mmCIF file with all atom_site columns, C-alpha atoms in Angstrom:
data_model
loop_
_atom_site.group_PDB
_atom_site.id
_atom_site.type_symbol
_atom_site.label_atom_id
_atom_site.label_alt_id
_atom_site.label_comp_id
_atom_site.label_asym_id
_atom_site.label_entity_id
_atom_site.label_seq_id
_atom_site.pdbx_PDB_ins_code
_atom_site.Cartn_x
_atom_site.Cartn_y
_atom_site.Cartn_z
_atom_site.occupancy
_atom_site.B_iso_or_equiv
_atom_site.pdbx_formal_charge
_atom_site.auth_seq_id
_atom_site.auth_comp_id
_atom_site.auth_asym_id
_atom_site.auth_atom_id
_atom_site.pdbx_PDB_model_num
ATOM 1   C CA . UNK D 1 1   ? 108.150 90.872  65.965 1.00 47.00 ? 1   UNK D CA 1
ATOM 2   C CA . UNK D 1 2   ? 106.564 87.637  67.476 1.00 43.00 ? 2   UNK D CA 1
ATOM 3   C CA . UNK D 1 3   ? 107.040 86.436  70.972 1.00 38.00 ? 3   UNK D CA 1
ATOM 4   C CA . UNK D 1 4   ? 105.763 82.839  70.865 1.00 37.00 ? 4   UNK D CA 1
ATOM 5   C CA . UNK D 1 5   ? 107.188 80.455  73.148 1.00 37.00 ? 5   UNK D CA 1
ATOM 6   C CA . UNK D 1 6   ? 110.407 78.751  71.894 1.00 43.00 ? 6   UNK D CA 1
ATOM 7   C CA . UNK D 1 7   ? 114.187 78.561  73.405 1.00 46.00 ? 7   UNK D CA 1
ATOM 8   C CA . UNK D 1 8   ? 117.309 76.938  71.761 1.00 50.00 ? 8   UNK D CA 1
ATOM 9   C CA . UNK D 1 9   ? 116.347 73.578  69.351 1.00 51.00 ? 9   UNK D CA 1
ATOM 10  C CA . UNK D 1 10  ? 115.755 69.897  70.865 1.00 52.00 ? 10  UNK D CA 1
ATOM 11  C CA . UNK D 1 11  ? 118.473 67.853  69.887 1.00 48.00 ? 11  UNK D CA 1
ATOM 12  C CA . UNK D 1 12  ? 116.623 66.593  66.742 1.00 50.00 ? 12  UNK D CA 1
ATOM 13  C CA . UNK D 1 13  ? 115.912 70.669  65.618 1.00 54.00 ? 13  UNK D CA 1
ATOM 14  C CA . UNK D 1 14  ? 119.711 70.868  66.154 1.00 56.00 ? 14  UNK D CA 1
ATOM 15  C CA . UNK D 1 15  ? 121.147 68.114  63.637 1.00 61.00 ? 15  UNK D CA 1
ATOM 16  C CA . UNK D 1 16  ? 118.403 69.904  61.364 1.00 86.00 ? 16  UNK D CA 1
ATOM 17  C CA . UNK D 1 17  ? 119.438 73.396  62.133 1.00 89.00 ? 17  UNK D CA 1
ATOM 18  C CA . UNK D 1 18  ? 123.102 72.892  61.252 1.00 92.00 ? 18  UNK D CA 1
ATOM 19  C CA . UNK D 1 19  ? 121.973 70.675  58.062 1.00 93.00 ? 19  UNK D CA 1
ATOM 20  C CA . UNK D 1 20  ? 120.060 74.072  57.163 1.00 94.00 ? 20  UNK D CA 1
ATOM 21  C CA . UNK D 1 21  ? 123.448 75.926  57.977 1.00 93.00 ? 21  UNK D CA 1
ATOM 22  C CA . UNK D 1 22  ? 124.877 73.753  55.334 1.00 93.00 ? 22  UNK D CA 1
ATOM 23  C CA . UNK D 1 23  ? 122.268 73.968  52.793 1.00 93.00 ? 23  UNK D CA 1
ATOM 24  C CA . UNK D 1 24  ? 122.547 77.546  53.157 1.00 91.00 ? 24  UNK D CA 1
ATOM 25  C CA . UNK D 1 25  ? 125.930 77.145  52.355 1.00 90.00 ? 25  UNK D CA 1
ATOM 26  C CA . UNK D 1 26  ? 125.609 75.422  48.967 1.00 90.00 ? 26  UNK D CA 1
ATOM 27  C CA . UNK D 1 27  ? 123.355 77.967  47.929 1.00 84.00 ? 27  UNK D CA 1
ATOM 28  C CA . UNK D 1 28  ? 119.741 77.062  49.056 1.00 86.00 ? 28  UNK D CA 1
ATOM 29  C CA . UNK D 1 29  ? 117.731 80.036  49.024 1.00 76.00 ? 29  UNK D CA 1
ATOM 30  C CA . UNK D 1 30  ? 115.119 78.868  51.394 1.00 90.00 ? 30  UNK D CA 1
ATOM 31  C CA . UNK D 1 31  ? 117.720 77.028  53.823 1.00 92.00 ? 31  UNK D CA 1
ATOM 32  C CA . UNK D 1 32  ? 118.803 80.547  56.035 1.00 92.00 ? 32  UNK D CA 1
ATOM 33  C CA . UNK D 1 33  ? 114.970 82.191  55.557 1.00 92.00 ? 33  UNK D CA 1
ATOM 34  C CA . UNK D 1 34  ? 113.836 78.654  57.749 1.00 94.00 ? 34  UNK D CA 1
ATOM 35  C CA . UNK D 1 35  ? 116.620 79.527  59.942 1.00 94.00 ? 35  UNK D CA 1
ATOM 36  C CA . UNK D 1 36  ? 115.514 83.059  60.133 1.00 94.00 ? 36  UNK D CA 1
ATOM 37  C CA . UNK D 1 37  ? 111.988 81.759  61.461 1.00 93.00 ? 37  UNK D CA 1
ATOM 38  C CA . UNK D 1 38  ? 113.346 78.965  63.753 1.00 93.00 ? 38  UNK D CA 1
ATOM 39  C CA . UNK D 1 39  ? 115.406 81.464  65.988 1.00 94.00 ? 39  UNK D CA 1
ATOM 40  C CA . UNK D 1 40  ? 114.233 84.889  65.213 1.00 94.00 ? 40  UNK D CA 1
ATOM 41  C CA . UNK D 1 41  ? 111.922 85.256  68.796 1.00 91.00 ? 41  UNK D CA 1
ATOM 42  C CA . UNK D 1 42  ? 114.992 83.945  70.512 1.00 91.00 ? 42  UNK D CA 1
ATOM 43  C CA . UNK D 1 43  ? 117.319 86.473  69.163 1.00 92.00 ? 43  UNK D CA 1
ATOM 44  C CA . UNK D 1 44  ? 114.834 88.912  69.654 1.00 92.00 ? 44  UNK D CA 1
ATOM 45  C CA . UNK D 1 45  ? 114.225 87.800  73.516 1.00 89.00 ? 45  UNK D CA 1
ATOM 46  C CA . UNK D 1 46  ? 117.649 87.842  74.407 1.00 89.00 ? 46  UNK D CA 1
ATOM 47  C CA . UNK D 1 47  ? 118.454 91.396  73.118 1.00 89.00 ? 47  UNK D CA 1
ATOM 48  C CA . UNK D 1 48  ? 115.106 92.688  74.179 1.00 88.00 ? 48  UNK D CA 1
ATOM 49  C CA . UNK D 1 49  ? 115.421 91.290  78.096 1.00 85.00 ? 49  UNK D CA 1
ATOM 50  C CA . UNK D 1 50  ? 118.723 92.599  78.058 1.00 83.00 ? 50  UNK D CA 1
ATOM 51  C CA . UNK D 1 51  ? 118.064 96.146  77.152 1.00 82.00 ? 51  UNK D CA 1
ATOM 52  C CA . UNK D 1 52  ? 114.888 96.912  77.563 1.00 81.00 ? 52  UNK D CA 1
ATOM 53  C CA . UNK D 1 53  ? 114.299 98.554  74.330 1.00 84.00 ? 53  UNK D CA 1
ATOM 54  C CA . UNK D 1 54  ? 111.615 97.134  72.007 1.00 87.00 ? 54  UNK D CA 1
ATOM 55  C CA . UNK D 1 55  ? 113.136 99.177  68.993 1.00 88.00 ? 55  UNK D CA 1
ATOM 56  C CA . UNK D 1 56  ? 116.641 98.582  69.844 1.00 89.00 ? 56  UNK D CA 1
ATOM 57  C CA . UNK D 1 57  ? 116.156 94.990  70.226 1.00 90.00 ? 57  UNK D CA 1
ATOM 58  C CA . UNK D 1 58  ? 114.140 94.891  66.885 1.00 91.00 ? 58  UNK D CA 1
ATOM 59  C CA . UNK D 1 59  ? 116.980 96.689  65.447 1.00 91.00 ? 59  UNK D CA 1
ATOM 60  C CA . UNK D 1 60  ? 120.180 94.427  66.867 1.00 93.00 ? 60  UNK D CA 1
ATOM 61  C CA . UNK D 1 61  ? 118.013 91.419  65.820 1.00 94.00 ? 61  UNK D CA 1
ATOM 62  C CA . UNK D 1 62  ? 117.410 92.465  61.915 1.00 94.00 ? 62  UNK D CA 1
ATOM 63  C CA . UNK D 1 63  ? 121.770 93.193  62.219 1.00 93.00 ? 63  UNK D CA 1
ATOM 64  C CA . UNK D 1 64  ? 122.124 90.124  64.063 1.00 95.00 ? 64  UNK D CA 1
ATOM 65  C CA . UNK D 1 65  ? 120.991 87.969  60.943 1.00 94.00 ? 65  UNK D CA 1
ATOM 66  C CA . UNK D 1 66  ? 122.353 90.045  58.286 1.00 92.00 ? 66  UNK D CA 1
ATOM 67  C CA . UNK D 1 67  ? 125.468 89.168  60.299 1.00 93.00 ? 67  UNK D CA 1
ATOM 68  C CA . UNK D 1 68  ? 125.034 85.914  60.050 1.00 93.00 ? 68  UNK D CA 1
ATOM 69  C CA . UNK D 1 69  ? 124.530 86.353  56.368 1.00 90.00 ? 69  UNK D CA 1
ATOM 70  C CA . UNK D 1 70  ? 127.874 87.344  55.709 1.00 88.00 ? 70  UNK D CA 1
ATOM 71  C CA . UNK D 1 71  ? 129.487 84.862  57.940 1.00 90.00 ? 71  UNK D CA 1
ATOM 72  C CA . UNK D 1 72  ? 127.604 81.659  56.668 1.00 90.00 ? 72  UNK D CA 1
ATOM 73  C CA . UNK D 1 73  ? 130.343 80.717  54.450 1.00 88.00 ? 73  UNK D CA 1
ATOM 74  C CA . UNK D 1 74  ? 132.953 80.512  57.605 1.00 89.00 ? 74  UNK D CA 1
ATOM 75  C CA . UNK D 1 75  ? 130.958 79.283  60.395 1.00 89.00 ? 75  UNK D CA 1
ATOM 76  C CA . UNK D 1 76  ? 130.801 75.271  61.155 1.00 87.00 ? 76  UNK D CA 1
ATOM 77  C CA . UNK D 1 77  ? 129.227 72.540  63.376 1.00 83.00 ? 77  UNK D CA 1
ATOM 78  C CA . UNK D 1 78  ? 130.579 73.859  67.147 1.00 72.00 ? 78  UNK D CA 1
ATOM 79  C CA . UNK D 1 79  ? 128.881 71.064  69.288 1.00 75.00 ? 79  UNK D CA 1
ATOM 80  C CA . UNK D 1 80  ? 126.319 73.222  70.128 1.00 75.00 ? 80  UNK D CA 1
ATOM 81  C CA . UNK D 1 81  ? 122.698 74.818  68.732 1.00 81.00 ? 81  UNK D CA 1
ATOM 82  C CA . UNK D 1 82  ? 122.754 76.952  65.704 1.00 90.00 ? 82  UNK D CA 1
ATOM 83  C CA . UNK D 1 83  ? 120.744 79.457  68.028 1.00 89.00 ? 83  UNK D CA 1
ATOM 84  C CA . UNK D 1 84  ? 124.024 79.772  70.209 1.00 87.00 ? 84  UNK D CA 1
ATOM 85  C CA . UNK D 1 85  ? 125.960 81.241  67.355 1.00 92.00 ? 85  UNK D CA 1
ATOM 86  C CA . UNK D 1 86  ? 123.146 83.741  66.445 1.00 93.00 ? 86  UNK D CA 1
ATOM 87  C CA . UNK D 1 87  ? 122.817 84.860  70.231 1.00 91.00 ? 87  UNK D CA 1
ATOM 88  C CA . UNK D 1 88  ? 126.906 85.323  70.174 1.00 89.00 ? 88  UNK D CA 1
ATOM 89  C CA . UNK D 1 89  ? 126.562 87.280  67.383 1.00 93.00 ? 89  UNK D CA 1
ATOM 90  C CA . UNK D 1 90  ? 124.053 89.906  69.149 1.00 92.00 ? 90  UNK D CA 1
ATOM 91  C CA . UNK D 1 91  ? 125.342 89.677  72.291 1.00 89.00 ? 91  UNK D CA 1
ATOM 92  C CA . UNK D 1 92  ? 129.037 91.444  70.316 1.00 90.00 ? 92  UNK D CA 1
ATOM 93  C CA . UNK D 1 93  ? 126.907 93.736  68.581 1.00 92.00 ? 93  UNK D CA 1
ATOM 94  C CA . UNK D 1 94  ? 125.263 94.847  72.080 1.00 88.00 ? 94  UNK D CA 1
ATOM 95  C CA . UNK D 1 95  ? 128.481 95.262  73.575 1.00 83.00 ? 95  UNK D CA 1
ATOM 96  C CA . UNK D 1 96  ? 129.672 97.757  70.173 1.00 83.00 ? 96  UNK D CA 1
ATOM 97  C CA . UNK D 1 97  ? 126.570 99.422  71.045 1.00 79.00 ? 97  UNK D CA 1
ATOM 98  C CA . UNK D 1 98  ? 127.343 99.890  74.548 1.00 70.00 ? 98  UNK D CA 1
ATOM 99  C CA . UNK D 1 99  ? 130.708 100.917 73.828 1.00 70.00 ? 99  UNK D CA 1
ATOM 100 C CA . UNK D 1 100 ? 129.762 103.487 71.279 1.00 66.00 ? 100 UNK D CA 1
ATOM 101 C CA . UNK D 1 101 ? 128.436 107.472 72.193 1.00 44.00 ? 101 UNK D CA 1
ATOM 102 C CA . UNK D 1 102 ? 125.032 106.502 69.663 1.00 49.00 ? 102 UNK D CA 1
ATOM 103 C CA . UNK D 1 103 ? 123.818 103.118 68.253 1.00 46.00 ? 103 UNK D CA 1
ATOM 104 C CA . UNK D 1 104 ? 124.939 103.041 64.335 1.00 46.00 ? 104 UNK D CA 1
ATOM 105 C CA . UNK D 1 105 ? 124.298 99.874  62.497 1.00 44.00 ? 105 UNK D CA 1
ATOM 106 C CA . UNK D 1 106 ? 127.480 98.362  60.712 1.00 41.00 ? 106 UNK D CA 1
ATOM 107 C CA . UNK D 1 107 ? 126.679 99.930  57.583 1.00 41.00 ? 107 UNK D CA 1
ATOM 108 C CA . UNK D 1 108 ? 127.502 102.694 55.422 1.00 37.00 ? 108 UNK D CA 1
ATOM 109 C CA . UNK D 1 109 ? 126.366 104.771 52.600 1.00 34.00 ? 109 UNK D CA 1
ATOM 110 C CA . UNK D 1 110 ? 127.386 104.638 49.131 1.00 36.00 ? 110 UNK D CA 1
ATOM 111 C CA . UNK D 1 111 ? 126.432 108.159 48.581 1.00 31.00 ? 111 UNK D CA 1
ATOM 112 C CA . UNK D 1 112 ? 130.413 109.187 49.193 1.00 30.00 ? 112 UNK D CA 1
ATOM 113 C CA . UNK D 1 113 ? 131.903 106.562 46.862 1.00 31.00 ? 113 UNK D CA 1
ATOM 114 C CA . UNK D 1 114 ? 132.095 107.714 42.993 1.00 31.00 ? 114 UNK D CA 1
ATOM 115 C CA . UNK D 1 115 ? 131.702 103.725 42.019 1.00 32.00 ? 115 UNK D CA 1
ATOM 116 C CA . UNK D 1 116 ? 128.457 103.371 44.000 1.00 34.00 ? 116 UNK D CA 1
ATOM 117 C CA . UNK D 1 117 ? 130.179 100.414 45.946 1.00 32.00 ? 117 UNK D CA 1
ATOM 118 C CA . UNK D 1 118 ? 130.989 101.496 49.301 1.00 33.00 ? 118 UNK D CA 1
ATOM 119 C CA . UNK D 1 119 ? 131.480 98.280  51.441 1.00 33.00 ? 119 UNK D CA 1
ATOM 120 C CA . UNK D 1 120 ? 129.421 97.078  54.500 1.00 37.00 ? 120 UNK D CA 1
ATOM 121 C CA . UNK D 1 121 ? 131.566 98.798  57.147 1.00 34.00 ? 121 UNK D CA 1
ATOM 122 C CA . UNK D 1 122 ? 133.094 96.762  60.444 1.00 34.00 ? 122 UNK D CA 1
ATOM 123 C CA . UNK D 1 123 ? 134.035 93.467  58.689 1.00 36.00 ? 123 UNK D CA 1
ATOM 124 C CA . UNK D 1 124 ? 137.472 92.658  57.898 1.00 38.00 ? 124 UNK D CA 1
ATOM 125 C CA . UNK D 1 125 ? 139.784 93.448  61.070 1.00 40.00 ? 125 UNK D CA 1
ATOM 126 C CA . UNK D 1 126 ? 143.355 94.335  61.038 1.00 42.00 ? 126 UNK D CA 1
ATOM 127 C CA . UNK D 1 127 ? 144.773 90.980  60.903 1.00 46.00 ? 127 UNK D CA 1
ATOM 128 C CA . UNK D 1 128 ? 142.717 89.239  58.198 1.00 52.00 ? 128 UNK D CA 1
ATOM 129 C CA . UNK D 1 129 ? 144.914 87.791  55.300 1.00 60.00 ? 129 UNK D CA 1
ATOM 130 C CA . UNK D 1 130 ? 143.885 88.675  51.740 1.00 64.00 ? 130 UNK D CA 1
ATOM 131 C CA . UNK D 1 131 ? 142.013 85.858  51.308 1.00 62.00 ? 131 UNK D CA 1
ATOM 132 C CA . UNK D 1 132 ? 140.150 86.926  53.951 1.00 59.00 ? 132 UNK D CA 1
ATOM 133 C CA . UNK D 1 133 ? 139.630 90.120  52.866 1.00 64.00 ? 133 UNK D CA 1
ATOM 134 C CA . UNK D 1 134 ? 138.884 89.634  49.390 1.00 64.00 ? 134 UNK D CA 1
ATOM 135 C CA . UNK D 1 135 ? 135.858 86.902  50.591 1.00 59.00 ? 135 UNK D CA 1
ATOM 136 C CA . UNK D 1 136 ? 134.444 90.225  52.852 1.00 62.00 ? 136 UNK D CA 1
ATOM 137 C CA . UNK D 1 137 ? 134.412 92.459  49.854 1.00 64.00 ? 137 UNK D CA 1
ATOM 138 C CA . UNK D 1 138 ? 132.979 89.925  47.761 1.00 62.00 ? 138 UNK D CA 1
ATOM 139 C CA . UNK D 1 139 ? 130.327 89.659  50.479 1.00 68.00 ? 139 UNK D CA 1
ATOM 140 C CA . UNK D 1 140 ? 129.780 93.016  51.040 1.00 70.00 ? 140 UNK D CA 1
ATOM 141 C CA . UNK D 1 141 ? 129.275 93.855  47.105 1.00 75.00 ? 141 UNK D CA 1
ATOM 142 C CA . UNK D 1 142 ? 126.901 90.974  47.015 1.00 76.00 ? 142 UNK D CA 1
ATOM 143 C CA . UNK D 1 143 ? 124.766 92.329  49.655 1.00 78.00 ? 143 UNK D CA 1
ATOM 144 C CA . UNK D 1 144 ? 124.650 95.850  48.162 1.00 79.00 ? 144 UNK D CA 1
ATOM 145 C CA . UNK D 1 145 ? 123.352 94.166  45.061 1.00 82.00 ? 145 UNK D CA 1
ATOM 146 C CA . UNK D 1 146 ? 120.889 91.974  46.286 1.00 85.00 ? 146 UNK D CA 1
ATOM 147 C CA . UNK D 1 147 ? 119.389 95.334  48.575 1.00 85.00 ? 147 UNK D CA 1
ATOM 148 C CA . UNK D 1 148 ? 119.326 96.913  44.913 1.00 84.00 ? 148 UNK D CA 1
ATOM 149 C CA . UNK D 1 149 ? 117.279 93.904  43.858 1.00 86.00 ? 149 UNK D CA 1
ATOM 150 C CA . UNK D 1 150 ? 114.669 94.447  46.822 1.00 89.00 ? 150 UNK D CA 1
ATOM 151 C CA . UNK D 1 151 ? 111.109 96.019  45.728 1.00 89.00 ? 151 UNK D CA 1
ATOM 152 C CA . UNK D 1 152 ? 111.093 99.717  46.073 1.00 88.00 ? 152 UNK D CA 1
ATOM 153 C CA . UNK D 1 153 ? 109.225 99.419  49.344 1.00 91.00 ? 153 UNK D CA 1
ATOM 154 C CA . UNK D 1 154 ? 111.698 96.706  50.846 1.00 91.00 ? 154 UNK D CA 1
ATOM 155 C CA . UNK D 1 155 ? 114.720 98.559  49.459 1.00 88.00 ? 155 UNK D CA 1
ATOM 156 C CA . UNK D 1 156 ? 113.503 102.313 50.695 1.00 87.00 ? 156 UNK D CA 1
ATOM 157 C CA . UNK D 1 157 ? 112.863 100.702 54.175 1.00 91.00 ? 157 UNK D CA 1
ATOM 158 C CA . UNK D 1 158 ? 116.119 98.654  54.549 1.00 86.00 ? 158 UNK D CA 1
ATOM 159 C CA . UNK D 1 159 ? 118.182 102.093 52.779 1.00 81.00 ? 159 UNK D CA 1
ATOM 160 C CA . UNK D 1 160 ? 116.214 104.704 55.667 1.00 84.00 ? 160 UNK D CA 1
ATOM 161 C CA . UNK D 1 161 ? 116.540 102.136 58.798 1.00 84.00 ? 161 UNK D CA 1
ATOM 162 C CA . UNK D 1 162 ? 120.157 100.617 58.119 1.00 78.00 ? 162 UNK D CA 1
ATOM 163 C CA . UNK D 1 163 ? 122.095 102.745 55.327 1.00 70.00 ? 163 UNK D CA 1
ATOM 164 C CA . UNK D 1 164 ? 120.828 106.047 56.543 1.00 70.00 ? 164 UNK D CA 1
ATOM 165 C CA . UNK D 1 165 ? 120.732 104.734 60.353 1.00 74.00 ? 165 UNK D CA 1
ATOM 166 C CA . UNK D 1 166 ? 116.760 106.141 60.992 1.00 78.00 ? 166 UNK D CA 1
ATOM 167 C CA . UNK D 1 167 ? 114.745 105.216 63.574 1.00 83.00 ? 167 UNK D CA 1
ATOM 168 C CA . UNK D 1 168 ? 111.157 103.534 63.167 1.00 87.00 ? 168 UNK D CA 1
ATOM 169 C CA . UNK D 1 169 ? 109.496 106.790 64.026 1.00 87.00 ? 169 UNK D CA 1
ATOM 170 C CA . UNK D 1 170 ? 111.430 108.956 61.314 1.00 85.00 ? 170 UNK D CA 1
ATOM 171 C CA . UNK D 1 171 ? 111.357 105.953 58.750 1.00 88.00 ? 171 UNK D CA 1
ATOM 172 C CA . UNK D 1 172 ? 107.364 105.885 59.293 1.00 90.00 ? 172 UNK D CA 1
ATOM 173 C CA . UNK D 1 173 ? 106.994 109.891 58.934 1.00 88.00 ? 173 UNK D CA 1
ATOM 174 C CA . UNK D 1 174 ? 109.204 109.182 55.560 1.00 88.00 ? 174 UNK D CA 1
ATOM 175 C CA . UNK D 1 175 ? 107.308 106.591 53.822 1.00 90.00 ? 175 UNK D CA 1
ATOM 176 C CA . UNK D 1 176 ? 104.135 107.482 55.044 1.00 92.00 ? 176 UNK D CA 1
ATOM 177 C CA . UNK D 1 177 ? 103.589 104.454 56.953 1.00 94.00 ? 177 UNK D CA 1
ATOM 178 C CA . UNK D 1 178 ? 102.368 103.554 60.369 1.00 95.00 ? 178 UNK D CA 1
ATOM 179 C CA . UNK D 1 179 ? 105.620 101.961 62.871 1.00 93.00 ? 179 UNK D CA 1
ATOM 180 C CA . UNK D 1 180 ? 103.763 98.475  62.547 1.00 94.00 ? 180 UNK D CA 1
ATOM 181 C CA . UNK D 1 181 ? 103.601 98.468  58.975 1.00 95.00 ? 181 UNK D CA 1
ATOM 182 C CA . UNK D 1 182 ? 107.650 99.877  59.052 1.00 94.00 ? 182 UNK D CA 1
ATOM 183 C CA . UNK D 1 183 ? 108.324 96.774  61.145 1.00 93.00 ? 183 UNK D CA 1
ATOM 184 C CA . UNK D 1 184 ? 106.961 93.921  59.218 1.00 94.00 ? 184 UNK D CA 1
ATOM 185 C CA . UNK D 1 185 ? 108.397 95.422  56.231 1.00 94.00 ? 185 UNK D CA 1
ATOM 186 C CA . UNK D 1 186 ? 111.582 95.158  57.414 1.00 93.00 ? 186 UNK D CA 1
ATOM 187 C CA . UNK D 1 187 ? 111.141 91.472  59.148 1.00 92.00 ? 187 UNK D CA 1
ATOM 188 C CA . UNK D 1 188 ? 110.297 90.691  55.082 1.00 93.00 ? 188 UNK D CA 1
ATOM 189 C CA . UNK D 1 189 ? 113.212 92.489  53.511 1.00 92.00 ? 189 UNK D CA 1
ATOM 190 C CA . UNK D 1 190 ? 115.237 91.044  55.800 1.00 89.00 ? 190 UNK D CA 1
ATOM 191 C CA . UNK D 1 191 ? 114.067 87.808  54.970 1.00 90.00 ? 191 UNK D CA 1
ATOM 192 C CA . UNK D 1 192 ? 114.327 88.024  51.566 1.00 90.00 ? 192 UNK D CA 1
ATOM 193 C CA . UNK D 1 193 ? 117.715 89.416  51.592 1.00 86.00 ? 193 UNK D CA 1
ATOM 194 C CA . UNK D 1 194 ? 118.276 86.231  53.068 1.00 83.00 ? 194 UNK D CA 1
ATOM 195 C CA . UNK D 1 195 ? 116.649 84.506  50.179 1.00 83.00 ? 195 UNK D CA 1
ATOM 196 C CA . UNK D 1 196 ? 118.741 86.861  47.219 1.00 83.00 ? 196 UNK D CA 1
ATOM 197 C CA . UNK D 1 197 ? 121.891 86.418  49.162 1.00 77.00 ? 197 UNK D CA 1
ATOM 198 C CA . UNK D 1 198 ? 122.266 82.746  49.113 1.00 68.00 ? 198 UNK D CA 1
ATOM 199 C CA . UNK D 1 199 ? 122.321 81.920  45.539 1.00 68.00 ? 199 UNK D CA 1
ATOM 200 C CA . UNK D 1 200 ? 126.008 84.063  45.409 1.00 61.00 ? 200 UNK D CA 1
ATOM 201 C CA . UNK D 1 201 ? 127.640 81.441  47.275 1.00 58.00 ? 201 UNK D CA 1
ATOM 202 C CA . UNK D 1 202 ? 127.208 78.915  44.662 1.00 49.00 ? 202 UNK D CA 1
#
């Protein structure tokens, strides 16, 4: 994960970022990838400097953008930079981590489901109405389908890291790659998911 210089966007970039959000909401398959590239280092640095753990920071950064993907249709201009929205998501995930006995990304395996379509966990709050529950369910199903559409190596990496919850070291051992290669594969897989998922909102 790169650590090149950069903070939140300049005022002119801020407007452009919200344009990218609207484009992603309208099904532009490259818009979210552009947002990912623009803000991934901002989110990573925020998490890393809070937790001091590079591997955990990378996990939380990836989960931040996956969660943002699932929520992109409901976000609207908030009078602040889009980066603040991503950082707020990351902050909430960090709080979840601190509260839990051990860190676990909020995905569940579909192996326990006869239909093979177990949802991603933790997205439907008790107070959500039927419309929100239906949207959440549809988004979960779309994300699972997109994971299935990844290339073999990317899909295996995502399943091992985020579905099975294995560490970077464990995943590297299973896939017979070095950890640097797994980090790069994970990075590409999250970007690819952004491109695959966007058309499902058309």
